[in-house]
PDB file of C-alpha atoms in Angstrom:
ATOM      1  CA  UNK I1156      -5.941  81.101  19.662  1.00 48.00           C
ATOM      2  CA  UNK I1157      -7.922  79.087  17.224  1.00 54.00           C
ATOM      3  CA  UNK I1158     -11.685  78.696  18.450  1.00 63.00           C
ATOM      4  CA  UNK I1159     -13.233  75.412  18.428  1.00 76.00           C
ATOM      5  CA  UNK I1160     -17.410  74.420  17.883  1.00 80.00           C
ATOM      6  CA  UNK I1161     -17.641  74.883  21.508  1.00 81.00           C
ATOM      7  CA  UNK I1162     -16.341  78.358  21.616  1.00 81.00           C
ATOM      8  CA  UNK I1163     -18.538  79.441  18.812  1.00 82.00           C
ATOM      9  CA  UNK I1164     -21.731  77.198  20.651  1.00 85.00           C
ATOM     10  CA  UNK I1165     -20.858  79.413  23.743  1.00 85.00           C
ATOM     11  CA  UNK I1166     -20.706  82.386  21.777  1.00 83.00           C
ATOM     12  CA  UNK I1167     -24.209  81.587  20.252  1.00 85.00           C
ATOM     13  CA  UNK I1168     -25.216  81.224  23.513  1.00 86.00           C
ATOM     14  CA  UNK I1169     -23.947  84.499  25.132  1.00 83.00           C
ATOM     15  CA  UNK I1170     -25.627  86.189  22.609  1.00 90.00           C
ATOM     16  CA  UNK I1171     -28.819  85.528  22.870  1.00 88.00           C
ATOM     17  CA  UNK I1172     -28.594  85.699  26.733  1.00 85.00           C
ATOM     18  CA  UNK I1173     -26.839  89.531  25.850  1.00 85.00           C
ATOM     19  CA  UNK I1174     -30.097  90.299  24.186  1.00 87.00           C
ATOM     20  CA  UNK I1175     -32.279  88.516  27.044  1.00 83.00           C
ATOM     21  CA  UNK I1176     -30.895  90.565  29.587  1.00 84.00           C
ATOM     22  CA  UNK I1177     -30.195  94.073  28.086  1.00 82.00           C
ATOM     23  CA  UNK I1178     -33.458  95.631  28.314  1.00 77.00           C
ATOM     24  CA  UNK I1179     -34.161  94.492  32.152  1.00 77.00           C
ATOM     25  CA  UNK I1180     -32.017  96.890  33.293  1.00 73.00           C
ATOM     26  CA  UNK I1181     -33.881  99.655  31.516  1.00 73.00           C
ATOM     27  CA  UNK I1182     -37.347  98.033  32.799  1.00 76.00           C
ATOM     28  CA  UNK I1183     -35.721  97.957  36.627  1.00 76.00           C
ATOM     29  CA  UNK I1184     -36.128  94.367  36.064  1.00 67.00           C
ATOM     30  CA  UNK I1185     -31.981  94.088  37.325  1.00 64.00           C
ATOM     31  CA  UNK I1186     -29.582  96.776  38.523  1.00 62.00           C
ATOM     32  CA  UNK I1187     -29.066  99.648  36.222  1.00 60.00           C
ATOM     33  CA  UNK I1188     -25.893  99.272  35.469  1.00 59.00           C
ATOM     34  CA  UNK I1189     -26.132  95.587  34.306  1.00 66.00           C
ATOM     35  CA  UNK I1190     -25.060  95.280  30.745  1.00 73.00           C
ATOM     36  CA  UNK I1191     -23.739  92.333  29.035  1.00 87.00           C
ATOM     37  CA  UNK I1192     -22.532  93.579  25.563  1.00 91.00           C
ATOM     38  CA  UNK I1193     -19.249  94.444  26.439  1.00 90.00           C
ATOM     39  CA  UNK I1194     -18.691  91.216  27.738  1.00 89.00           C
ATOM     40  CA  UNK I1195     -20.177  89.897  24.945  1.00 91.00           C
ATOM     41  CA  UNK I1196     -17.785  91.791  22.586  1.00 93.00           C
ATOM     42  CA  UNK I1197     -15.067  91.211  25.142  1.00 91.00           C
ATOM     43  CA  UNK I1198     -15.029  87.869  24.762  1.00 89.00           C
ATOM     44  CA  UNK I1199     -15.924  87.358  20.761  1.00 90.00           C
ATOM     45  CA  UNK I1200     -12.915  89.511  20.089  1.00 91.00           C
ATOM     46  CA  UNK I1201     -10.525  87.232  21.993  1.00 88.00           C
ATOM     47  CA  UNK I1202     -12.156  83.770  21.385  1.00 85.00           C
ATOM     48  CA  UNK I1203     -13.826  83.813  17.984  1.00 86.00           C
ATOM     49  CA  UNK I1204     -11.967  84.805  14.681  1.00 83.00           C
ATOM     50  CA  UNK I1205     -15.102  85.900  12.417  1.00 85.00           C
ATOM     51  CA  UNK I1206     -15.779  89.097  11.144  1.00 88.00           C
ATOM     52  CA  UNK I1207     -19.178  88.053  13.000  1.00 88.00           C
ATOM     53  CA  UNK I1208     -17.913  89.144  16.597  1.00 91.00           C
ATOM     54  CA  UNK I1209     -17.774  92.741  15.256  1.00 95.00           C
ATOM     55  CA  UNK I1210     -21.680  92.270  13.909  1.00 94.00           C
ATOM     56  CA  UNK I1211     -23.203  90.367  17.017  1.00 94.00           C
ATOM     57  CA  UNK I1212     -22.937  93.569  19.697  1.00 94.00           C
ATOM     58  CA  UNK I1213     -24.346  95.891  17.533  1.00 95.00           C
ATOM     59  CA  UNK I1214     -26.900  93.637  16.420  1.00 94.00           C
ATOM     60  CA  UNK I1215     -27.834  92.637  20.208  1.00 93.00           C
ATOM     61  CA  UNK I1216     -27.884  96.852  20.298  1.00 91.00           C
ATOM     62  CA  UNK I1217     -29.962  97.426  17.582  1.00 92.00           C
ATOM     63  CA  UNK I1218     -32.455  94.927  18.150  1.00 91.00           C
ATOM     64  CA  UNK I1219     -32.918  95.691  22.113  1.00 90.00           C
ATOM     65  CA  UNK I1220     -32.896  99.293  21.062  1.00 89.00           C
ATOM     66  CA  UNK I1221     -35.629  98.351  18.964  1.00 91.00           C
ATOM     67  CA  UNK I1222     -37.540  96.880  21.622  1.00 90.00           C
ATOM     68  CA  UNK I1223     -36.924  99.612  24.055  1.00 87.00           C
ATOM     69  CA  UNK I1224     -37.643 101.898  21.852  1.00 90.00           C
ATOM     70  CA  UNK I1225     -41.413 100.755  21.126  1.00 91.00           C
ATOM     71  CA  UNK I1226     -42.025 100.630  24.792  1.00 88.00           C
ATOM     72  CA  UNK I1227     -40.446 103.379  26.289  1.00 84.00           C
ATOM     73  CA  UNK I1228     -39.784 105.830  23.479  1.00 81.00           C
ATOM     74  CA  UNK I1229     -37.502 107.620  21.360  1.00 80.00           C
ATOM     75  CA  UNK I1230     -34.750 107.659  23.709  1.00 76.00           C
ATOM     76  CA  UNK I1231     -34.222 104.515  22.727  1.00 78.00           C
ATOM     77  CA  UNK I1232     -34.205 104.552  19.234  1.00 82.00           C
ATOM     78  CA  UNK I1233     -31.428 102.733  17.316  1.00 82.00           C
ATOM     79  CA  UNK I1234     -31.454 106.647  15.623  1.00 84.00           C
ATOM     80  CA  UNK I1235     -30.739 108.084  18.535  1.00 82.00           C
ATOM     81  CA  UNK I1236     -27.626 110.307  18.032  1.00 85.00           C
ATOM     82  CA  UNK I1237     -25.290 109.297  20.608  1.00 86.00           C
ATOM     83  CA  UNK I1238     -25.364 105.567  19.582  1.00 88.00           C
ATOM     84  CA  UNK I1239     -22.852 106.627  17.279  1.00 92.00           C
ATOM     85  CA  UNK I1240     -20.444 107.206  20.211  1.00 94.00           C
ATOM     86  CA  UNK I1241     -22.243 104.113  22.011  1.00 91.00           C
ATOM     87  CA  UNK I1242     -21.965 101.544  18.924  1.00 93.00           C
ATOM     88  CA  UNK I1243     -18.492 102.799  17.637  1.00 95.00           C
ATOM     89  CA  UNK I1244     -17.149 102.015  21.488  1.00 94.00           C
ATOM     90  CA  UNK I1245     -18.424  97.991  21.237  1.00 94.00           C
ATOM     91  CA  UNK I1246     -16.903  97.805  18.062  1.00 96.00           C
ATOM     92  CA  UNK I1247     -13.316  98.734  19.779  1.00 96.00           C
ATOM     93  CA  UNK I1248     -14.384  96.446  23.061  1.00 95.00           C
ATOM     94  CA  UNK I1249     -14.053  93.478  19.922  1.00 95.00           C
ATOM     95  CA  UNK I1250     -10.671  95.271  18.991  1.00 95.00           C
ATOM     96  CA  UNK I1251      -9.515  95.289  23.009  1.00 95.00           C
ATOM     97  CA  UNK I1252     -10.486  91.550  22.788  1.00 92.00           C
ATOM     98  CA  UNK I1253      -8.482  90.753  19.479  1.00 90.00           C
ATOM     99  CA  UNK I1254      -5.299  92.598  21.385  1.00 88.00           C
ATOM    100  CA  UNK I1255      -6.366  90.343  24.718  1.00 85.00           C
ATOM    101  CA  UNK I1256      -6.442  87.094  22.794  1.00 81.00           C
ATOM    102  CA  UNK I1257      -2.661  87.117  22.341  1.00 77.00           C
ATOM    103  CA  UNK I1258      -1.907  85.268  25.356  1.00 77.00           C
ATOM    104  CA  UNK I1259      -4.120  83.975  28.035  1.00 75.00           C
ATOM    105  CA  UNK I1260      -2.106  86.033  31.102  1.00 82.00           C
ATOM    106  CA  UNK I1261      -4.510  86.775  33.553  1.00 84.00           C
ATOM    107  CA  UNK I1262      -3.079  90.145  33.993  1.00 88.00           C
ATOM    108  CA  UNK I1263      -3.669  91.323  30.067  1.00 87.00           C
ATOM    109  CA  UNK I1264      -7.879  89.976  30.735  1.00 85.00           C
ATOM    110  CA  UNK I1265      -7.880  92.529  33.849  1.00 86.00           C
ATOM    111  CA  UNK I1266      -6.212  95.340  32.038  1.00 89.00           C
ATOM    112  CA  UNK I1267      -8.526  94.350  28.500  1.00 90.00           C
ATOM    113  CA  UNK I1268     -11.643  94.590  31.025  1.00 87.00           C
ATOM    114  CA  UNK I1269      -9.880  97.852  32.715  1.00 89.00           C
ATOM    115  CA  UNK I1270      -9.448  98.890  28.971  1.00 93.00           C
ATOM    116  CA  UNK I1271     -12.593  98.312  27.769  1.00 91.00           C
ATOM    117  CA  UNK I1272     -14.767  99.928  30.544  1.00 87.00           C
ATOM    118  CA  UNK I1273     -12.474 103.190  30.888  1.00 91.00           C
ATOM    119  CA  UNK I1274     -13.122 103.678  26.658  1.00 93.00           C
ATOM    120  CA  UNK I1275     -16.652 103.190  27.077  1.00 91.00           C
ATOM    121  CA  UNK I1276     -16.875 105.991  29.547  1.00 90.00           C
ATOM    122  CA  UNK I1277     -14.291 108.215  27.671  1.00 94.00           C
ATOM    123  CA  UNK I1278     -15.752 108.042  24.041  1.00 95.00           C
ATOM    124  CA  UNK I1279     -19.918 108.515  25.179  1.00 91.00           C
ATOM    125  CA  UNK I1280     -19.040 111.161  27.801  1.00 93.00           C
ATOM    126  CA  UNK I1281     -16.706 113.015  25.209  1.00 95.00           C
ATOM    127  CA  UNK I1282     -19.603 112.334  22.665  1.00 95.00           C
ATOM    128  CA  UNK I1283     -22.152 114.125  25.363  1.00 92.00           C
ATOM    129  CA  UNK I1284     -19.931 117.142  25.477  1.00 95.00           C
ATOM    130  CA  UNK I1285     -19.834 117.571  21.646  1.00 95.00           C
ATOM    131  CA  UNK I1286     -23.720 116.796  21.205  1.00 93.00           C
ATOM    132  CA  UNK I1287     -24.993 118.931  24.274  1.00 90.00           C
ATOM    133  CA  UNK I1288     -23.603 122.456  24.063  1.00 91.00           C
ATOM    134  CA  UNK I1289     -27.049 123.346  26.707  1.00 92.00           C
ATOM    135  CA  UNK I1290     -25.018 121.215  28.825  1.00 91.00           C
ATOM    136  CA  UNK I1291     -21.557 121.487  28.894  1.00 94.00           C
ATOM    137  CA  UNK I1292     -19.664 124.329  27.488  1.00 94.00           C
ATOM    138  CA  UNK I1293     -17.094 124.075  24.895  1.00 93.00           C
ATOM    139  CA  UNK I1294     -13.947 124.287  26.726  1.00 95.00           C
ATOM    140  CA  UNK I1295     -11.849 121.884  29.332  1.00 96.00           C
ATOM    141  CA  UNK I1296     -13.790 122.949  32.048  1.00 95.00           C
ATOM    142  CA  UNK I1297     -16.984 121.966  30.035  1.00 95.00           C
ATOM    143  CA  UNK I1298     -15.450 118.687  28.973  1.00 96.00           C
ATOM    144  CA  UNK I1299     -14.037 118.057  32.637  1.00 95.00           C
ATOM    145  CA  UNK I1300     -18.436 118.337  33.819  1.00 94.00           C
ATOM    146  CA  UNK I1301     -19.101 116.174  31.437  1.00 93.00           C
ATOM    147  CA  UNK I1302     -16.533 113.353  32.499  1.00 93.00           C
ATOM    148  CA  UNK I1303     -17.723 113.795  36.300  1.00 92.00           C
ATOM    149  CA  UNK I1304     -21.318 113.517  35.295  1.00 89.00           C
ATOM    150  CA  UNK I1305     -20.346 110.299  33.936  1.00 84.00           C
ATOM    151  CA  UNK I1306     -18.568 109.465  37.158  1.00 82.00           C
ATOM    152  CA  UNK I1307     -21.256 107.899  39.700  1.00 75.00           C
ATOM    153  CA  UNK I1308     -22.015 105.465  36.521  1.00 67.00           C
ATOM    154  CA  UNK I1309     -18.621 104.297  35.882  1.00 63.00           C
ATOM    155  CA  UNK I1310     -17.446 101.051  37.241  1.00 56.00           C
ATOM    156  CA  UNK I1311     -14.007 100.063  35.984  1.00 54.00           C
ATOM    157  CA  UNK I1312     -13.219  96.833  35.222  1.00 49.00           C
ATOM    158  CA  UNK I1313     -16.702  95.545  35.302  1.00 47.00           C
ATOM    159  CA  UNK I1314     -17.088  94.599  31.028  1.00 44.00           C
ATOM    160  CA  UNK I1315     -20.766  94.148  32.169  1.00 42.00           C
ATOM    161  CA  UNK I1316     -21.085  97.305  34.101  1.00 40.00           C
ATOM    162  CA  UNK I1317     -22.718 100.096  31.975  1.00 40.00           C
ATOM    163  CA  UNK I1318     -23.816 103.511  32.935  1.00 38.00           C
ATOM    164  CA  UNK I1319     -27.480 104.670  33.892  1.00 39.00           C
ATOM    165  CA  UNK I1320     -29.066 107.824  32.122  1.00 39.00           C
ATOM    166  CA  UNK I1321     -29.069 111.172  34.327  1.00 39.00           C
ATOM    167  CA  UNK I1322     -29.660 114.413  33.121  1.00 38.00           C
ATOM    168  CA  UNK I1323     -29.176 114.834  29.170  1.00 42.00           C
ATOM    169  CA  UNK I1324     -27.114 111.799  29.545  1.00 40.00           C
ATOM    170  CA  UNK I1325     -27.740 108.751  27.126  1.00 43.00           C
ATOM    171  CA  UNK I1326     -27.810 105.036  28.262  1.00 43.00           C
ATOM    172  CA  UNK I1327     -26.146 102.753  26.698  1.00 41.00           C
TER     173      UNK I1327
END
């Protein structure tokens, strides 16, 4: 569908409120796994045709990341290596929003937000398992631990539901 000054005003809007509220998780300001930038790209990649919606998460990323980083450390740097794996999956939330935006059946929006959180969890466990051979050993029983240590953090169909660090995990 064609977006209209009020989609993109809205979409200004979410933005900035993505970036308001994505470090008060990490400074127990709200529950840890509140996190609006999959919404955020959720939505931009069904309701806004600019190669902007693809920019806007990772910028809301990289500037938070930013900001967490120079109070809590390098953890949060936006050089950290698994925001490859954490970046590269908001980029395909957009993608999962471009497929949603087809038609507006309430059923493809609950399997997009299904979609969405389930890829999340996938791509930064799988990237755990290749990034911490300490951790996980290099087989399907070591990828299999990794996938249940993401478990307790997983909340599908939530878009806004993000998991919390645990050991020689990575938030997101």
């Amino acid at each position: 569908p064609a977006y209209t000054k009020a989609t993109l005003k809205l979409y200004g809007l979410f933005v900035f409120f993505s970036a308001l509220v994505r470090p008060l998780p990490t400074l127990l300001v709200l529950p840890f796994n509140f996190h609006p930038v999959g919404a955020l790209a959720l939505f931009g990649g069904g309701r806004v045709r600019s190669w902007a919606v693809y920019v806007a998460p990772l910028a809301v990323m990289a500037v938070t990341d930013c900001f967490l980083w120079a109070i809590k450390g390098d953890m949060y740097s936006p050089l950290y290596v698994s925001q490859i794996a954490v970046y590269t999956s908001f980029v395909l939330y957009v993608l999962i929003g471009r497929w949603m935006a087809t038609n507006n059946n309430p059923l493809r929006l609950a399997t997009a937000s299904l979609l969405g959180s389930f890829q999340f969890y996938v791509i930064t466990n799988a990237f755990s398992w290749v990034i911490l051979p300490e951790l996980y050993t290099r087989d399907l029983a070591g990828f299999l631990q990794s996938m249940a240590a993401g478990l307790p953090f997983y909340r599908p169909g939530d878009p806004i539901a993000r998991r919390a660090p645990g050991p020689g995990r990575r938030r997101a």
